[in-house]
Amino acid sequence: MWCERVVRNAADGTDLASPWPVEYVDIGWDQCRSTLKAQTRGGEEVRVLLPRGQILRHGDVLFEDAARSVVVNVLPCELIVVRSDNPRRLAELALELGNLHWPTQVADDAILFVEEGNALAAVQRIGLSWTRETRRFEPMPILATAVRTADSVRVIRPAS
C-alpha cells in the first residue's frame, strides 16, 4: 500500500466507530516522519511519503474504503516526566532541552522527554523533580521550515 496523504486524524477513536475493520500500523515516536516503510499488524506493507513539512501523528488515517481503514498507532514508551509549581523553572528546563536539540513534549502540567544523560543532567542542575512514566510521546515539531544564511560573508583581519 502506498500513501501520499493523511485522510484525517482519528486520535480520539470516535471516528473509528464504523462497521469495517481497522488495521493498525504500530510505530515508535521516532518514526513519526514524512516517510515510513512499515507493516500493519496483519502483515501488509505500508509505504508513506507525505508532503514536505507534514509528519505522521497518532491516529492518522492513511487509507479507508468501504472494507477497512489503516490507522497509525504510536506506541507508548518510557519517558522522563518533569512537573513543577514554578513555571520559571520549567521554562528554564525547556530552554536547556532546546539548546540540546532534544525532542521534548510540553504538556499542560509537565515537560516530557526520552531519557538521555545530558537532558536528565539539566533537570537535576535546575533542581526539578522527575518521574519515569510510560506514555505516548508526541514531541513538538520544529517550526522553522528552512535555515536562512547570510548572502555574503566578509572576513576582516586585524592589522599586524
C-alpha atoms as an extended CHARMM CRD file, in Angstrom:
* protein
*
       160  EXT
         1         1  MET       CA              0.0000000000        0.0000000000        0.0000000000  PROA      1               0.0000000000
         2         2  TRP       CA              1.3010000000        3.4310000000       -0.9570000000  PROA      2               0.0000000000
         3         3  CYS       CA              0.0900000000        6.5680000000        0.9270000000  PROA      3               0.0000000000
         4         4  GLU       CA              0.8450000000       10.1440000000       -0.0700000000  PROA      4               0.0000000000
         5         5  ARG       CA             -1.5160000000       11.9230000000        2.3070000000  PROA      5               0.0000000000
         6         6  VAL       CA             -3.3230000000       11.5750000000        5.6130000000  PROA      6               0.0000000000
         7         7  VAL       CA             -7.0640000000       11.1600000000        5.0930000000  PROA      7               0.0000000000
         8         8  ARG       CA             -7.8790000000       12.5690000000        8.5480000000  PROA      8               0.0000000000
         9         9  ASN       CA             -6.9170000000       12.1080000000       12.1810000000  PROA      9               0.0000000000
        10        10  ALA       CA             -8.9740000000        9.9380000000       14.4940000000  PROA      10              0.0000000000
        11        11  ALA       CA             -6.7730000000       10.0210000000       17.5920000000  PROA      11              0.0000000000
        12        12  ASP       CA             -9.7040000000       10.0460000000       19.9920000000  PROA      12              0.0000000000
        13        13  GLY       CA            -11.1120000000        6.8740000000       18.3690000000  PROA      13              0.0000000000
        14        14  THR       CA            -14.6380000000        8.2350000000       17.9560000000  PROA      14              0.0000000000
        15        15  ASP       CA            -14.2820000000        8.4970000000       14.1760000000  PROA      15              0.0000000000
        16        16  LEU       CA            -13.3400000000        4.8250000000       14.0010000000  PROA      16              0.0000000000
        17        17  ALA       CA            -16.6990000000        3.5580000000       15.2440000000  PROA      17              0.0000000000
        18        18  SER       CA            -17.5130000000        2.0490000000       11.8740000000  PROA      18              0.0000000000
        19        19  PRO       CA            -18.6990000000       -1.3160000000       10.5990000000  PROA      19              0.0000000000
        20        20  TRP       CA            -15.4130000000       -2.0760000000        8.8220000000  PROA      20              0.0000000000
        21        21  PRO       CA            -12.2390000000       -3.3770000000       10.4800000000  PROA      21              0.0000000000
        22        22  VAL       CA             -9.3730000000       -1.1120000000       11.4960000000  PROA      22              0.0000000000
        23        23  GLU       CA             -5.8160000000       -2.1950000000       10.6970000000  PROA      23              0.0000000000
        24        24  TYR       CA             -3.1490000000       -0.5070000000       12.7920000000  PROA      24              0.0000000000
        25        25  VAL       CA              0.3880000000        0.3750000000       11.8230000000  PROA      25              0.0000000000
        26        26  ASP       CA              2.3520000000        0.3330000000       15.0980000000  PROA      26              0.0000000000
        27        27  ILE       CA              5.3150000000        2.7260000000       15.0760000000  PROA      27              0.0000000000
        28        28  GLY       CA              7.6400000000        4.3650000000       17.5810000000  PROA      28              0.0000000000
        29        29  TRP       CA              7.6620000000        8.1120000000       18.2120000000  PROA      29              0.0000000000
        30        30  ASP       CA             10.9370000000        8.3940000000       16.2970000000  PROA      30              0.0000000000
        31        31  GLN       CA              9.2510000000        7.0380000000       13.1580000000  PROA      31              0.0000000000
        32        32  CYS       CA              6.7940000000        9.9610000000       13.0240000000  PROA      32              0.0000000000
        33        33  ARG       CA              8.3680000000       11.4970000000        9.9480000000  PROA      33              0.0000000000
        34        34  SER       CA              7.1460000000       12.2940000000        6.4620000000  PROA      34              0.0000000000
        35        35  THR       CA              8.4120000000        8.9460000000        5.1520000000  PROA      35              0.0000000000
        36        36  LEU       CA              7.7120000000        5.4880000000        6.5170000000  PROA      36              0.0000000000
        37        37  LYS       CA              8.0640000000        1.8770000000        5.4990000000  PROA      37              0.0000000000
        38        38  ALA       CA              6.2320000000       -0.4130000000        7.9130000000  PROA      38              0.0000000000
        39        39  GLN       CA              3.6970000000       -3.2150000000        8.1650000000  PROA      39              0.0000000000
        40        40  THR       CA              0.1840000000       -3.3460000000        9.5230000000  PROA      40              0.0000000000
        41        41  ARG       CA             -0.5000000000       -5.7670000000       12.3620000000  PROA      41              0.0000000000
        42        42  GLY       CA             -1.9020000000       -8.0680000000        9.6740000000  PROA      42              0.0000000000
        43        43  GLY       CA              1.3930000000       -8.0380000000        7.7650000000  PROA      43              0.0000000000
        44        44  GLU       CA              0.5520000000       -5.7540000000        4.8290000000  PROA      44              0.0000000000
        45        45  GLU       CA              3.4080000000       -3.4730000000        3.8080000000  PROA      45              0.0000000000
        46        46  VAL       CA              2.6670000000        0.2450000000        4.0350000000  PROA      46              0.0000000000
        47        47  ARG       CA              4.8210000000        2.9630000000        2.4930000000  PROA      47              0.0000000000
        48        48  VAL       CA              4.1860000000        6.6010000000        3.2860000000  PROA      48              0.0000000000
        49        49  LEU       CA              5.5350000000        9.6980000000        1.5700000000  PROA      49              0.0000000000
        50        50  LEU       CA              3.8300000000       12.8290000000        2.9140000000  PROA      50              0.0000000000
        51        51  PRO       CA              4.1250000000       16.3740000000        1.5640000000  PROA      51              0.0000000000
        52        52  ARG       CA              7.0470000000       18.4400000000        2.8270000000  PROA      52              0.0000000000
        53        53  GLY       CA              6.5520000000       19.7130000000        6.3740000000  PROA      53              0.0000000000
        54        54  GLN       CA              3.9120000000       17.1360000000        7.3070000000  PROA      54              0.0000000000
        55        55  ILE       CA              4.6790000000       14.2820000000        9.7250000000  PROA      55              0.0000000000
        56        56  LEU       CA              2.7510000000       11.2660000000       10.9410000000  PROA      56              0.0000000000
        57        57  ARG       CA              0.8040000000       11.5340000000       14.2090000000  PROA      57              0.0000000000
        58        58  HSD       CA             -1.0440000000        9.0730000000       16.3880000000  PROA      58              0.0000000000
        59        59  GLY       CA             -4.4910000000        8.4090000000       14.9310000000  PROA      59              0.0000000000
        60        60  ASP       CA             -3.6740000000        9.4230000000       11.3670000000  PROA      60              0.0000000000
        61        61  VAL       CA             -5.9070000000        7.5290000000        8.9440000000  PROA      61              0.0000000000
        62        62  LEU       CA             -3.7110000000        6.5740000000        5.9980000000  PROA      62              0.0000000000
        63        63  PHE       CA             -6.3400000000        4.7370000000        3.9990000000  PROA      63              0.0000000000
        64        64  GLU       CA            -10.0250000000        3.9160000000        4.1750000000  PROA      64              0.0000000000
        65        65  ASP       CA            -12.6020000000        2.4650000000        1.8920000000  PROA      65              0.0000000000
        66        66  ALA       CA            -15.8350000000        0.5170000000        2.2850000000  PROA      66              0.0000000000
        67        67  ALA       CA            -13.9110000000       -2.5440000000        3.5490000000  PROA      67              0.0000000000
        68        68  ARG       CA            -11.3320000000       -1.1900000000        6.0380000000  PROA      68              0.0000000000
        69        69  SER       CA             -9.2340000000        1.6440000000        7.3530000000  PROA      69              0.0000000000
        70        70  VAL       CA             -5.4960000000        1.7870000000        8.0900000000  PROA      70              0.0000000000
        71        71  VAL       CA             -4.5320000000        3.8930000000       11.1120000000  PROA      71              0.0000000000
        72        72  VAL       CA             -1.2180000000        4.9570000000       12.6890000000  PROA      72              0.0000000000
        73        73  ASN       CA             -0.7330000000        3.8140000000       16.3010000000  PROA      73              0.0000000000
        74        74  VAL       CA              2.2120000000        5.4850000000       18.0220000000  PROA      74              0.0000000000
        75        75  LEU       CA              3.3480000000        3.0970000000       20.7330000000  PROA      75              0.0000000000
        76        76  PRO       CA              3.8450000000        4.3610000000       24.2920000000  PROA      76              0.0000000000
        77        77  CYS       CA              7.4200000000        4.3990000000       25.6120000000  PROA      77              0.0000000000
        78        78  GLU       CA              9.2250000000        5.1650000000       28.8570000000  PROA      78              0.0000000000
        79        79  LEU       CA              9.6160000000        8.9070000000       29.3870000000  PROA      79              0.0000000000
        80        80  ILE       CA             11.0250000000       11.3050000000       31.9290000000  PROA      80              0.0000000000
        81        81  VAL       CA              8.1550000000       13.4740000000       33.2030000000  PROA      81              0.0000000000
        82        82  VAL       CA              9.0600000000       16.7290000000       34.9550000000  PROA      82              0.0000000000
        83        83  ARG       CA              6.4390000000       18.6630000000       36.9120000000  PROA      83              0.0000000000
        84        84  SER       CA              6.8130000000       21.8250000000       38.9640000000  PROA      84              0.0000000000
        85        85  ASP       CA              4.6670000000       24.5360000000       40.5240000000  PROA      85              0.0000000000
        86        86  ASN       CA              7.2990000000       27.0250000000       39.3720000000  PROA      86              0.0000000000
        87        87  PRO       CA              6.7120000000       27.9850000000       35.7040000000  PROA      87              0.0000000000
        88        88  ARG       CA             10.0430000000       29.8200000000       35.5420000000  PROA      88              0.0000000000
        89        89  ARG       CA             11.9820000000       26.6540000000       36.3510000000  PROA      89              0.0000000000
        90        90  LEU       CA             10.0160000000       24.6940000000       33.7390000000  PROA      90              0.0000000000
        91        91  ALA       CA             10.7860000000       27.4340000000       31.2160000000  PROA      91              0.0000000000
        92        92  GLU       CA             14.4890000000       27.1520000000       32.1090000000  PROA      92              0.0000000000
        93        93  LEU       CA             14.2900000000       23.4200000000       31.5010000000  PROA      93              0.0000000000
        94        94  ALA       CA             12.5360000000       23.9390000000       28.1540000000  PROA      94              0.0000000000
        95        95  LEU       CA             15.3270000000       26.3200000000       27.0930000000  PROA      95              0.0000000000
        96        96  GLU       CA             18.0210000000       23.8610000000       28.2100000000  PROA      96              0.0000000000
        97        97  LEU       CA             16.3780000000       20.9890000000       26.3040000000  PROA      97              0.0000000000
        98        98  GLY       CA             16.0360000000       23.2380000000       23.2640000000  PROA      98              0.0000000000
        99        99  ASN       CA             19.7350000000       24.1180000000       23.4580000000  PROA      99              0.0000000000
       100       100  LEU       CA             20.4730000000       20.3920000000       23.4680000000  PROA      100             0.0000000000
       101       101  HSD       CA             18.1660000000       19.9450000000       20.4370000000  PROA      101             0.0000000000
       102       102  TRP       CA             16.4660000000       17.2160000000       22.4620000000  PROA      102             0.0000000000
       103       103  PRO       CA             12.9460000000       16.1070000000       21.4080000000  PROA      103             0.0000000000
       104       104  THR       CA             10.5460000000       17.4480000000       24.0210000000  PROA      104             0.0000000000
       105       105  GLN       CA              6.8100000000       17.3740000000       24.6290000000  PROA      105             0.0000000000
       106       106  VAL       CA              5.1980000000       20.1980000000       26.5840000000  PROA      106             0.0000000000
       107       107  ALA       CA              2.0020000000       19.0250000000       28.2580000000  PROA      107             0.0000000000
       108       108  ASP       CA             -0.4460000000       21.1040000000       30.3210000000  PROA      108             0.0000000000
       109       109  ASP       CA              1.1960000000       20.0770000000       33.5810000000  PROA      109             0.0000000000
       110       110  ALA       CA              4.6250000000       18.7340000000       32.6360000000  PROA      110             0.0000000000
       111       111  ILE       CA              7.5920000000       18.5430000000       30.2950000000  PROA      111             0.0000000000
       112       112  LEU       CA              8.2910000000       15.0920000000       28.8620000000  PROA      112             0.0000000000
       113       113  PHE       CA             11.3120000000       13.6560000000       27.0820000000  PROA      113             0.0000000000
       114       114  VAL       CA             13.0730000000       10.3830000000       26.3930000000  PROA      114             0.0000000000
       115       115  GLU       CA             15.8540000000        9.7560000000       28.8980000000  PROA      115             0.0000000000
       116       116  GLU       CA             19.3570000000       10.7800000000       27.9170000000  PROA      116             0.0000000000
       117       117  GLY       CA             22.2900000000       11.7680000000       30.0920000000  PROA      117             0.0000000000
       118       118  ASN       CA             22.6300000000       15.4430000000       29.1790000000  PROA      118             0.0000000000
       119       119  ALA       CA             18.8870000000       16.1050000000       29.2870000000  PROA      119             0.0000000000
       120       120  LEU       CA             18.4590000000       14.4390000000       32.6720000000  PROA      120             0.0000000000
       121       121  ALA       CA             21.5240000000       16.3040000000       33.9480000000  PROA      121             0.0000000000
       122       122  ALA       CA             19.7840000000       19.5830000000       33.0370000000  PROA      122             0.0000000000
       123       123  VAL       CA             16.7610000000       18.5700000000       35.1350000000  PROA      123             0.0000000000
       124       124  GLN       CA             18.9990000000       17.8150000000       38.0870000000  PROA      124             0.0000000000
       125       125  ARG       CA             21.0530000000       21.0110000000       37.6300000000  PROA      125             0.0000000000
       126       126  ILE       CA             17.8860000000       23.1380000000       37.7180000000  PROA      126             0.0000000000
       127       127  GLY       CA             16.7460000000       21.2150000000       40.7880000000  PROA      127             0.0000000000
       128       128  LEU       CA             13.4830000000       19.8170000000       39.4650000000  PROA      128             0.0000000000
       129       129  SER       CA             11.9730000000       16.5050000000       40.4880000000  PROA      129             0.0000000000
       130       130  TRP       CA             11.0150000000       13.9420000000       37.8720000000  PROA      130             0.0000000000
       131       131  THR       CA              9.4190000000       10.5180000000       37.4320000000  PROA      131             0.0000000000
       132       132  ARG       CA              9.5200000000        7.7770000000       34.8180000000  PROA      132             0.0000000000
       133       133  GLU       CA              6.2130000000        7.0400000000       33.1330000000  PROA      133             0.0000000000
       134       134  THR       CA              5.1360000000        5.0110000000       30.1340000000  PROA      134             0.0000000000
       135       135  ARG       CA              3.1790000000        7.3080000000       27.8530000000  PROA      135             0.0000000000
       136       136  ARG       CA              2.6930000000        8.1310000000       24.2020000000  PROA      136             0.0000000000
       137       137  PHE       CA              5.4080000000       10.6160000000       23.2050000000  PROA      137             0.0000000000
       138       138  GLU       CA              4.4940000000       13.4000000000       20.8190000000  PROA      138             0.0000000000
       139       139  PRO       CA              7.4410000000       15.8010000000       20.7170000000  PROA      139             0.0000000000
       140       140  MET       CA              6.8310000000       19.3070000000       19.4650000000  PROA      140             0.0000000000
       141       141  PRO       CA              7.8220000000       19.7100000000       15.8140000000  PROA      141             0.0000000000
       142       142  ILE       CA             10.4110000000       22.2410000000       14.7900000000  PROA      142             0.0000000000
       143       143  LEU       CA              8.5380000000       25.2550000000       13.4600000000  PROA      143             0.0000000000
       144       144  ALA       CA             11.2600000000       26.5960000000       11.1800000000  PROA      144             0.0000000000
       145       145  THR       CA             10.9850000000       25.0640000000        7.7250000000  PROA      145             0.0000000000
       146       146  ALA       CA             14.3280000000       26.3110000000        6.4850000000  PROA      146             0.0000000000
       147       147  VAL       CA             17.5220000000       27.8280000000        7.7610000000  PROA      147             0.0000000000
       148       148  ARG       CA             18.4820000000       31.1360000000        6.2040000000  PROA      148             0.0000000000
       149       149  THR       CA             22.1280000000       32.0510000000        5.9930000000  PROA      149             0.0000000000
       150       150  ALA       CA             23.8110000000       35.3270000000        5.1460000000  PROA      150             0.0000000000
       151       151  ASP       CA             24.0290000000       36.1690000000        1.4540000000  PROA      151             0.0000000000
       152       152  SER       CA             27.6710000000       37.1060000000        1.7850000000  PROA      152             0.0000000000
       153       153  VAL       CA             30.3450000000       36.8830000000        4.4390000000  PROA      153             0.0000000000
       154       154  ARG       CA             33.3920000000       39.1100000000        4.7150000000  PROA      154             0.0000000000
       155       155  VAL       CA             36.3110000000       38.2470000000        6.9820000000  PROA      155             0.0000000000
       156       156  ILE       CA             38.2330000000       41.2060000000        8.3920000000  PROA      156             0.0000000000
       157       157  ARG       CA             41.6060000000       40.5060000000        9.9280000000  PROA      157             0.0000000000
       158       158  PRO       CA             43.2960000000       42.9000000000       12.3130000000  PROA      158             0.0000000000
       159       159  ALA       CA             46.4010000000       44.5990000000       11.0060000000  PROA      159             0.0000000000
       160       160  SER       CA             49.5500000000       43.0790000000       12.4440000000  PROA      160             0.0000000000
